[in-house]
Every structure is written in structure tokens, then in C-alpha cells.
Amino acid sequence: MEFFCYHRDRPGSLPLREELTEAHWSYMDGYAEQLVARGPTFAADGETLTGSVHIVDVPDAAAARAFAFDEPSYQAGAYRDVLVRRWRNELGRTMWEFAGGRTGGNRYLVLGLGERGGDEQAVPGPSDRDDLIAFGPLLSDDGATWVGTAALVRAPDAEAARAVLCGDRYAVVEVHDWEFGGRR
């Protein structure tokens, strides 16, 4: 089962995050085969860390929570909160299989939190998929209820990235600068 995890940084936690970089990467190395995507998010300035995205394939919700909450930066208090949601990989690939590669163009995390009772958004059509790195619904732990959509997108700007999600089906849409994570 795939799960989307988004750790949001606590204000002022950058020195702690930097101190724990190797511990974080070592922890993630243990999940290398299970990761669909990973990487940090940034404020609009492109420099200030705001969080960390991980999409991981683990056996169940308990394993997803253990993955998210055993992470060294979380354990040390670097994050203010963590979103953990079941997710479905609509593109059927990992970020390492993205045809656009690791660099080139602006990258974004786009989170759309759905209206209660809303319907799941379909993957954009084939002509719009070239810049999708990852795309899928956020679901309840049992996978029965749609609660939103998470996408990793290459786009010219945040507004274009936001356009990947369809109009008024979302109560809230967040767009964060994002880059491929992991060891270089």
C-alpha cells in the first residue's frame, strides 16, 4: 500500500534539520526500494526549507505511521506536524523513472484537500502527463474515502502547477516549491 507523508517544518528548525541530514538520509536508505518519491519543499524564495515529502509503499497504515514518526528529524522535534494519507500511484512509476529527470525546470508539490463527499480527480489526459512526476488521490486508511489529491509537478511557475488540480472540487489547494530528494 502506498502512503503520502508530508512533514512540515517547525519554524526555526533549519539548524536541527541540517544537523540531522545524514541521519535522515540513512533512515531513508532503509526504505530505498519502497520509495515512490521524496524530497524537500521550500518557501517561495526557493531557499527556506518548509517540509519534506515522502511517498512510500509499505504493508499497512501502521507501517506508514511508523515510517513517518520514527524518522530522525521528527523524533528530534524539527517538524510541526505530519500528514500521513493512503495514496494511489496513478502513474505507476517512481520519481526516478520520470522522463524529465532530476533537474531542469521548476518542481512543485501540489496538495488539494477535498470537499466532504467529493469525487476523486482523474489523472490529467495524456497530453498533460509529460510534466507529472507523481500523481494520485489521498485516501482514508482503508482506501474507501477520497480526501484529496497529491501531485509532484514540473511547471513554469506555481500558478501553472496549481492548474493540475481541477477547479472547485478542493476546499484548499497548497502549492510548494519542491525538489528531488536523496543522496546526489
JSON list of C-alpha atoms in Angstrom, two decimals:
[
{"chain": "A", "resi": 1, "resn": "MET", "atom": "CA", "xyz": [0.00, 0.00, 0.00]},
{"chain": "A", "resi": 2, "resn": "GLU", "atom": "CA", "xyz": [1.29, 3.41, -0.88]},
{"chain": "A", "resi": 3, "resn": "PHE", "atom": "CA", "xyz": [1.19, 6.29, 1.56]},
{"chain": "A", "resi": 4, "resn": "PHE", "atom": "CA", "xyz": [1.87, 10.01, 1.15]},
{"chain": "A", "resi": 5, "resn": "CYS", "atom": "CA", "xyz": [3.79, 11.59, 4.06]},
{"chain": "A", "resi": 6, "resn": "TYR", "atom": "CA", "xyz": [4.41, 15.31, 4.35]},
{"chain": "A", "resi": 7, "resn": "HIS", "atom": "CA", "xyz": [6.44, 16.52, 7.31]},
{"chain": "A", "resi": 8, "resn": "ARG", "atom": "CA", "xyz": [6.01, 20.31, 7.76]},
{"chain": "A", "resi": 9, "resn": "ASP", "atom": "CA", "xyz": [8.95, 22.12, 9.34]},
{"chain": "A", "resi": 10, "resn": "ARG", "atom": "CA", "xyz": [8.65, 23.82, 12.69]},
{"chain": "A", "resi": 11, "resn": "PRO", "atom": "CA", "xyz": [9.70, 27.50, 12.40]},
{"chain": "A", "resi": 12, "resn": "GLY", "atom": "CA", "xyz": [13.37, 27.92, 13.24]},
{"chain": "A", "resi": 13, "resn": "SER", "atom": "CA", "xyz": [14.20, 24.22, 12.82]},
{"chain": "A", "resi": 14, "resn": "LEU", "atom": "CA", "xyz": [16.71, 24.62, 9.98]},
{"chain": "A", "resi": 15, "resn": "PRO", "atom": "CA", "xyz": [19.84, 24.20, 12.17]},
{"chain": "A", "resi": 16, "resn": "LEU", "atom": "CA", "xyz": [18.36, 20.99, 13.60]},
{"chain": "A", "resi": 17, "resn": "ARG", "atom": "CA", "xyz": [17.42, 19.73, 10.12]},
{"chain": "A", "resi": 18, "resn": "GLU", "atom": "CA", "xyz": [20.96, 20.43, 8.89]},
{"chain": "A", "resi": 19, "resn": "GLU", "atom": "CA", "xyz": [22.46, 18.64, 11.89]},
{"chain": "A", "resi": 20, "resn": "LEU", "atom": "CA", "xyz": [20.29, 15.59, 11.17]},
{"chain": "A", "resi": 21, "resn": "THR", "atom": "CA", "xyz": [20.76, 15.42, 7.38]},
{"chain": "A", "resi": 22, "resn": "GLU", "atom": "CA", "xyz": [22.93, 12.30, 7.44]},
{"chain": "A", "resi": 23, "resn": "ALA", "atom": "CA", "xyz": [20.68, 10.57, 9.99]},
{"chain": "A", "resi": 24, "resn": "HIS", "atom": "CA", "xyz": [17.65, 11.40, 7.82]},
{"chain": "A", "resi": 25, "resn": "TRP", "atom": "CA", "xyz": [19.28, 10.08, 4.65]},
{"chain": "A", "resi": 26, "resn": "SER", "atom": "CA", "xyz": [20.49, 6.93, 6.41]},
{"chain": "A", "resi": 27, "resn": "TYR", "atom": "CA", "xyz": [16.97, 6.31, 7.70]},
{"chain": "A", "resi": 28, "resn": "MET", "atom": "CA", "xyz": [15.56, 6.78, 4.19]},
{"chain": "A", "resi": 29, "resn": "ASP", "atom": "CA", "xyz": [18.23, 4.48, 2.75]},
{"chain": "A", "resi": 30, "resn": "GLY", "atom": "CA", "xyz": [16.50, 1.71, 4.66]},
{"chain": "A", "resi": 31, "resn": "TYR", "atom": "CA", "xyz": [13.36, 2.38, 2.60]},
{"chain": "A", "resi": 32, "resn": "ALA", "atom": "CA", "xyz": [15.08, 2.97, -0.76]},
{"chain": "A", "resi": 33, "resn": "GLU", "atom": "CA", "xyz": [13.24, 0.14, -2.52]},
{"chain": "A", "resi": 34, "resn": "GLN", "atom": "CA", "xyz": [9.87, 1.26, -1.16]},
{"chain": "A", "resi": 35, "resn": "LEU", "atom": "CA", "xyz": [10.07, 4.98, -2.00]},
{"chain": "A", "resi": 36, "resn": "VAL", "atom": "CA", "xyz": [7.99, 6.27, -4.92]},
{"chain": "A", "resi": 37, "resn": "ALA", "atom": "CA", "xyz": [9.17, 9.86, -4.39]},
{"chain": "A", "resi": 38, "resn": "ARG", "atom": "CA", "xyz": [10.94, 12.02, -1.85]},
{"chain": "A", "resi": 39, "resn": "GLY", "atom": "CA", "xyz": [12.34, 15.48, -1.39]},
{"chain": "A", "resi": 40, "resn": "PRO", "atom": "CA", "xyz": [12.27, 18.78, 0.44]},
{"chain": "A", "resi": 41, "resn": "THR", "atom": "CA", "xyz": [9.80, 21.62, -0.02]},
{"chain": "A", "resi": 42, "resn": "PHE", "atom": "CA", "xyz": [10.74, 25.29, 0.08]},
{"chain": "A", "resi": 43, "resn": "ALA", "atom": "CA", "xyz": [9.17, 28.68, 0.61]},
{"chain": "A", "resi": 44, "resn": "ALA", "atom": "CA", "xyz": [8.60, 30.87, -2.46]},
{"chain": "A", "resi": 45, "resn": "ASP", "atom": "CA", "xyz": [12.17, 32.22, -2.07]},
{"chain": "A", "resi": 46, "resn": "GLY", "atom": "CA", "xyz": [13.42, 28.77, -3.16]},
{"chain": "A", "resi": 47, "resn": "GLU", "atom": "CA", "xyz": [15.85, 28.67, -0.23]},
{"chain": "A", "resi": 48, "resn": "THR", "atom": "CA", "xyz": [13.93, 28.32, 3.03]},
{"chain": "A", "resi": 49, "resn": "LEU", "atom": "CA", "xyz": [13.07, 24.70, 3.84]},
{"chain": "A", "resi": 50, "resn": "THR", "atom": "CA", "xyz": [9.40, 24.22, 4.74]},
{"chain": "A", "resi": 51, "resn": "GLY", "atom": "CA", "xyz": [8.99, 20.46, 4.80]},
{"chain": "A", "resi": 52, "resn": "SER", "atom": "CA", "xyz": [9.78, 17.04, 3.44]},
{"chain": "A", "resi": 53, "resn": "VAL", "atom": "CA", "xyz": [7.71, 14.79, 1.14]},
{"chain": "A", "resi": 54, "resn": "HIS", "atom": "CA", "xyz": [7.91, 11.00, 1.08]},
{"chain": "A", "resi": 55, "resn": "ILE", "atom": "CA", "xyz": [5.67, 8.62, -0.84]},
{"chain": "A", "resi": 56, "resn": "VAL", "atom": "CA", "xyz": [6.34, 5.12, 0.42]},
{"chain": "A", "resi": 57, "resn": "ASP", "atom": "CA", "xyz": [4.99, 1.65, -0.31]},
{"chain": "A", "resi": 58, "resn": "VAL", "atom": "CA", "xyz": [4.59, -0.23, 2.99]},
{"chain": "A", "resi": 59, "resn": "PRO", "atom": "CA", "xyz": [2.29, -3.07, 4.13]},
{"chain": "A", "resi": 60, "resn": "ASP", "atom": "CA", "xyz": [-0.34, -1.05, 6.00]},
{"chain": "A", "resi": 61, "resn": "ALA", "atom": "CA", "xyz": [-1.30, 2.17, 7.82]},
{"chain": "A", "resi": 62, "resn": "ALA", "atom": "CA", "xyz": [0.57, 1.16, 10.99]},
{"chain": "A", "resi": 63, "resn": "ALA", "atom": "CA", "xyz": [3.78, 0.71, 8.98]},
{"chain": "A", "resi": 64, "resn": "ALA", "atom": "CA", "xyz": [3.21, 4.10, 7.31]},
{"chain": "A", "resi": 65, "resn": "ARG", "atom": "CA", "xyz": [2.81, 5.81, 10.68]},
{"chain": "A", "resi": 66, "resn": "ALA", "atom": "CA", "xyz": [5.94, 4.07, 11.98]},
{"chain": "A", "resi": 67, "resn": "PHE", "atom": "CA", "xyz": [7.83, 5.24, 8.86]},
{"chain": "A", "resi": 68, "resn": "ALA", "atom": "CA", "xyz": [6.68, 8.84, 9.36]},
{"chain": "A", "resi": 69, "resn": "PHE", "atom": "CA", "xyz": [7.03, 9.11, 13.14]},
{"chain": "A", "resi": 70, "resn": "ASP", "atom": "CA", "xyz": [10.26, 7.14, 13.60]},
{"chain": "A", "resi": 71, "resn": "GLU", "atom": "CA", "xyz": [12.08, 9.46, 11.17]},
{"chain": "A", "resi": 72, "resn": "PRO", "atom": "CA", "xyz": [15.03, 11.12, 13.00]},
{"chain": "A", "resi": 73, "resn": "SER", "atom": "CA", "xyz": [14.06, 14.74, 12.29]},
{"chain": "A", "resi": 74, "resn": "TYR", "atom": "CA", "xyz": [10.54, 14.09, 13.54]},
{"chain": "A", "resi": 75, "resn": "GLN", "atom": "CA", "xyz": [11.89, 12.37, 16.65]},
{"chain": "A", "resi": 76, "resn": "ALA", "atom": "CA", "xyz": [14.16, 15.37, 17.32]},
{"chain": "A", "resi": 77, "resn": "GLY", "atom": "CA", "xyz": [11.30, 17.90, 17.00]},
{"chain": "A", "resi": 78, "resn": "ALA", "atom": "CA", "xyz": [12.14, 19.50, 13.65]},
{"chain": "A", "resi": 79, "resn": "TYR", "atom": "CA", "xyz": [8.58, 19.17, 12.31]},
{"chain": "A", "resi": 80, "resn": "ARG", "atom": "CA", "xyz": [5.44, 20.94, 13.50]},
{"chain": "A", "resi": 81, "resn": "ASP", "atom": "CA", "xyz": [3.09, 18.34, 12.02]},
{"chain": "A", "resi": 82, "resn": "VAL", "atom": "CA", "xyz": [2.90, 15.36, 9.70]},
{"chain": "A", "resi": 83, "resn": "LEU", "atom": "CA", "xyz": [0.26, 14.47, 7.12]},
{"chain": "A", "resi": 84, "resn": "VAL", "atom": "CA", "xyz": [0.07, 10.72, 6.51]},
{"chain": "A", "resi": 85, "resn": "ARG", "atom": "CA", "xyz": [-2.53, 9.54, 4.00]},
{"chain": "A", "resi": 86, "resn": "ARG", "atom": "CA", "xyz": [-3.04, 6.45, 1.92]},
{"chain": "A", "resi": 87, "resn": "TRP", "atom": "CA", "xyz": [-2.20, 7.27, -1.70]},
{"chain": "A", "resi": 88, "resn": "ARG", "atom": "CA", "xyz": [-2.56, 5.52, -5.03]},
{"chain": "A", "resi": 89, "resn": "ASN", "atom": "CA", "xyz": [0.14, 5.82, -7.69]},
{"chain": "A", "resi": 90, "resn": "GLU", "atom": "CA", "xyz": [-1.93, 6.69, -10.75]},
{"chain": "A", "resi": 91, "resn": "LEU", "atom": "CA", "xyz": [1.16, 6.98, -12.98]},
{"chain": "A", "resi": 92, "resn": "GLY", "atom": "CA", "xyz": [2.61, 3.64, -11.92]},
{"chain": "A", "resi": 93, "resn": "ARG", "atom": "CA", "xyz": [6.19, 4.89, -11.68]},
{"chain": "A", "resi": 94, "resn": "THR", "atom": "CA", "xyz": [8.69, 6.35, -9.25]},
{"chain": "A", "resi": 95, "resn": "MET", "atom": "CA", "xyz": [10.24, 9.81, -9.48]},
{"chain": "A", "resi": 96, "resn": "TRP", "atom": "CA", "xyz": [13.46, 8.15, -10.68]},
{"chain": "A", "resi": 97, "resn": "GLU", "atom": "CA", "xyz": [11.56, 6.95, -13.76]},
{"chain": "A", "resi": 98, "resn": "PHE", "atom": "CA", "xyz": [10.30, 10.44, -14.60]},
{"chain": "A", "resi": 99, "resn": "ALA", "atom": "CA", "xyz": [11.32, 11.17, -18.21]},
{"chain": "A", "resi": 100, "resn": "GLY", "atom": "CA", "xyz": [12.22, 14.76, -17.30]},
{"chain": "A", "resi": 101, "resn": "GLY", "atom": "CA", "xyz": [14.95, 13.60, -14.93]},
{"chain": "A", "resi": 102, "resn": "ARG", "atom": "CA", "xyz": [16.17, 15.04, -11.68]},
{"chain": "A", "resi": 103, "resn": "THR", "atom": "CA", "xyz": [16.90, 18.57, -12.89]},
{"chain": "A", "resi": 104, "resn": "GLY", "atom": "CA", "xyz": [15.52, 21.06, -15.36]},
{"chain": "A", "resi": 105, "resn": "GLY", "atom": "CA", "xyz": [12.53, 23.25, -14.69]},
{"chain": "A", "resi": 106, "resn": "ASN", "atom": "CA", "xyz": [10.70, 24.25, -11.56]},
{"chain": "A", "resi": 107, "resn": "ARG", "atom": "CA", "xyz": [9.23, 21.45, -9.44]},
{"chain": "A", "resi": 108, "resn": "TYR", "atom": "CA", "xyz": [6.22, 21.70, -7.14]},
{"chain": "A", "resi": 109, "resn": "LEU", "atom": "CA", "xyz": [4.22, 19.73, -4.62]},
{"chain": "A", "resi": 110, "resn": "VAL", "atom": "CA", "xyz": [0.52, 20.43, -5.18]},
{"chain": "A", "resi": 111, "resn": "LEU", "atom": "CA", "xyz": [-1.86, 19.31, -2.43]},
{"chain": "A", "resi": 112, "resn": "GLY", "atom": "CA", "xyz": [-5.60, 19.57, -2.89]},
{"chain": "A", "resi": 113, "resn": "LEU", "atom": "CA", "xyz": [-7.72, 18.80, 0.15]},
{"chain": "A", "resi": 114, "resn": "GLY", "atom": "CA", "xyz": [-11.17, 17.74, -0.97]},
{"chain": "A", "resi": 115, "resn": "GLU", "atom": "CA", "xyz": [-14.63, 18.82, 0.00]},
{"chain": "A", "resi": 116, "resn": "ARG", "atom": "CA", "xyz": [-16.51, 16.29, 2.11]},
{"chain": "A", "resi": 117, "resn": "GLY", "atom": "CA", "xyz": [-18.22, 13.79, -0.13]},
{"chain": "A", "resi": 118, "resn": "GLY", "atom": "CA", "xyz": [-16.26, 14.97, -3.15]},
{"chain": "A", "resi": 119, "resn": "ASP", "atom": "CA", "xyz": [-15.23, 12.82, -6.05]},
{"chain": "A", "resi": 120, "resn": "GLU", "atom": "CA", "xyz": [-11.72, 11.69, -6.85]},
{"chain": "A", "resi": 121, "resn": "GLN", "atom": "CA", "xyz": [-9.96, 13.60, -9.63]},
{"chain": "A", "resi": 122, "resn": "ALA", "atom": "CA", "xyz": [-8.89, 11.60, -12.65]},
{"chain": "A", "resi": 123, "resn": "VAL", "atom": "CA", "xyz": [-5.31, 11.83, -13.89]},
{"chain": "A", "resi": 124, "resn": "PRO", "atom": "CA", "xyz": [-4.93, 14.62, -16.46]},
{"chain": "A", "resi": 125, "resn": "GLY", "atom": "CA", "xyz": [-5.03, 13.44, -20.08]},
{"chain": "A", "resi": 126, "resn": "PRO", "atom": "CA", "xyz": [-2.01, 12.07, -21.95]},
{"chain": "A", "resi": 127, "resn": "SER", "atom": "CA", "xyz": [-1.00, 15.46, -23.35]},
{"chain": "A", "resi": 128, "resn": "ASP", "atom": "CA", "xyz": [-0.76, 16.86, -19.81]},
{"chain": "A", "resi": 129, "resn": "ARG", "atom": "CA", "xyz": [1.22, 13.97, -18.26]},
{"chain": "A", "resi": 130, "resn": "ASP", "atom": "CA", "xyz": [4.70, 14.86, -19.52]},
{"chain": "A", "resi": 131, "resn": "ASP", "atom": "CA", "xyz": [5.28, 17.16, -16.55]},
{"chain": "A", "resi": 132, "resn": "LEU", "atom": "CA", "xyz": [3.66, 14.96, -13.90]},
{"chain": "A", "resi": 133, "resn": "ILE", "atom": "CA", "xyz": [6.29, 13.34, -11.72]},
{"chain": "A", "resi": 134, "resn": "ALA", "atom": "CA", "xyz": [3.78, 11.67, -9.35]},
{"chain": "A", "resi": 135, "resn": "PHE", "atom": "CA", "xyz": [0.00, 11.95, -9.14]},
{"chain": "A", "resi": 136, "resn": "GLY", "atom": "CA", "xyz": [-2.62, 10.26, -7.02]},
{"chain": "A", "resi": 137, "resn": "PRO", "atom": "CA", "xyz": [-5.53, 10.52, -4.64]},
{"chain": "A", "resi": 138, "resn": "LEU", "atom": "CA", "xyz": [-5.19, 11.00, -0.90]},
{"chain": "A", "resi": 139, "resn": "LEU", "atom": "CA", "xyz": [-7.41, 8.41, 0.74]},
{"chain": "A", "resi": 140, "resn": "SER", "atom": "CA", "xyz": [-8.65, 7.24, 4.13]},
{"chain": "A", "resi": 141, "resn": "ASP", "atom": "CA", "xyz": [-6.55, 4.47, 5.72]},
{"chain": "A", "resi": 142, "resn": "ASP", "atom": "CA", "xyz": [-8.89, 1.80, 4.34]},
{"chain": "A", "resi": 143, "resn": "GLY", "atom": "CA", "xyz": [-8.73, 3.35, 0.86]},
{"chain": "A", "resi": 144, "resn": "ALA", "atom": "CA", "xyz": [-12.51, 3.77, 0.67]},
{"chain": "A", "resi": 145, "resn": "THR", "atom": "CA", "xyz": [-12.84, 7.55, 1.01]},
{"chain": "A", "resi": 146, "resn": "TRP", "atom": "CA", "xyz": [-11.23, 10.19, -1.17]},
{"chain": "A", "resi": 147, "resn": "VAL", "atom": "CA", "xyz": [-9.94, 13.16, 0.86]},
{"chain": "A", "resi": 148, "resn": "GLY", "atom": "CA", "xyz": [-7.80, 14.96, -1.71]},
{"chain": "A", "resi": 149, "resn": "THR", "atom": "CA", "xyz": [-5.05, 14.72, -4.31]},
{"chain": "A", "resi": 150, "resn": "ALA", "atom": "CA", "xyz": [-1.27, 15.00, -4.16]},
{"chain": "A", "resi": 151, "resn": "ALA", "atom": "CA", "xyz": [0.86, 15.71, -7.22]},
{"chain": "A", "resi": 152, "resn": "LEU", "atom": "CA", "xyz": [4.52, 16.36, -7.87]},
{"chain": "A", "resi": 153, "resn": "VAL", "atom": "CA", "xyz": [4.77, 18.51, -10.98]},
{"chain": "A", "resi": 154, "resn": "ARG", "atom": "CA", "xyz": [7.28, 20.21, -13.24]},
{"chain": "A", "resi": 155, "resn": "ALA", "atom": "CA", "xyz": [5.84, 23.59, -14.27]},
{"chain": "A", "resi": 156, "resn": "PRO", "atom": "CA", "xyz": [6.98, 27.06, -15.32]},
{"chain": "A", "resi": 157, "resn": "ASP", "atom": "CA", "xyz": [5.53, 28.61, -12.14]},
{"chain": "A", "resi": 158, "resn": "ALA", "atom": "CA", "xyz": [3.31, 27.93, -9.13]},
{"chain": "A", "resi": 159, "resn": "GLU", "atom": "CA", "xyz": [0.16, 29.05, -10.93]},
{"chain": "A", "resi": 160, "resn": "ALA", "atom": "CA", "xyz": [0.74, 26.56, -13.74]},
{"chain": "A", "resi": 161, "resn": "ALA", "atom": "CA", "xyz": [1.43, 23.82, -11.17]},
{"chain": "A", "resi": 162, "resn": "ARG", "atom": "CA", "xyz": [-1.82, 24.67, -9.36]},
{"chain": "A", "resi": 163, "resn": "ALA", "atom": "CA", "xyz": [-3.73, 24.22, -12.64]},
{"chain": "A", "resi": 164, "resn": "VAL", "atom": "CA", "xyz": [-3.04, 20.45, -12.49]},
{"chain": "A", "resi": 165, "resn": "LEU", "atom": "CA", "xyz": [-5.88, 20.18, -9.97]},
{"chain": "A", "resi": 166, "resn": "CYS", "atom": "CA", "xyz": [-9.39, 20.70, -11.26]},
{"chain": "A", "resi": 167, "resn": "GLY", "atom": "CA", "xyz": [-11.13, 23.84, -10.09]},
{"chain": "A", "resi": 168, "resn": "ASP", "atom": "CA", "xyz": [-13.69, 23.78, -7.35]},
{"chain": "A", "resi": 169, "resn": "ARG", "atom": "CA", "xyz": [-13.54, 20.21, -6.10]},
{"chain": "A", "resi": 170, "resn": "TYR", "atom": "CA", "xyz": [-10.98, 21.25, -3.46]},
{"chain": "A", "resi": 171, "resn": "ALA", "atom": "CA", "xyz": [-11.59, 23.15, -0.24]},
{"chain": "A", "resi": 172, "resn": "VAL", "atom": "CA", "xyz": [-7.90, 24.11, -0.07]},
{"chain": "A", "resi": 173, "resn": "VAL", "atom": "CA", "xyz": [-5.03, 23.87, -2.55]},
{"chain": "A", "resi": 174, "resn": "GLU", "atom": "CA", "xyz": [-1.42, 24.30, -1.43]},
{"chain": "A", "resi": 175, "resn": "VAL", "atom": "CA", "xyz": [1.50, 24.74, -3.83]},
{"chain": "A", "resi": 176, "resn": "HIS", "atom": "CA", "xyz": [5.05, 24.30, -2.51]},
{"chain": "A", "resi": 177, "resn": "ASP", "atom": "CA", "xyz": [8.38, 24.53, -4.32]},
{"chain": "A", "resi": 178, "resn": "TRP", "atom": "CA", "xyz": [9.83, 21.01, -4.30]},
{"chain": "A", "resi": 179, "resn": "GLU", "atom": "CA", "xyz": [12.95, 19.23, -5.49]},
{"chain": "A", "resi": 180, "resn": "PHE", "atom": "CA", "xyz": [14.03, 15.63, -5.90]},
{"chain": "A", "resi": 181, "resn": "GLY", "atom": "CA", "xyz": [15.48, 14.38, -2.64]},
{"chain": "A", "resi": 182, "resn": "GLY", "atom": "CA", "xyz": [18.01, 11.86, -1.53]},
{"chain": "A", "resi": 183, "resn": "ARG", "atom": "CA", "xyz": [21.70, 11.46, -1.95]},
{"chain": "A", "resi": 184, "resn": "ARG", "atom": "CA", "xyz": [23.16, 13.00, -5.06]}
]
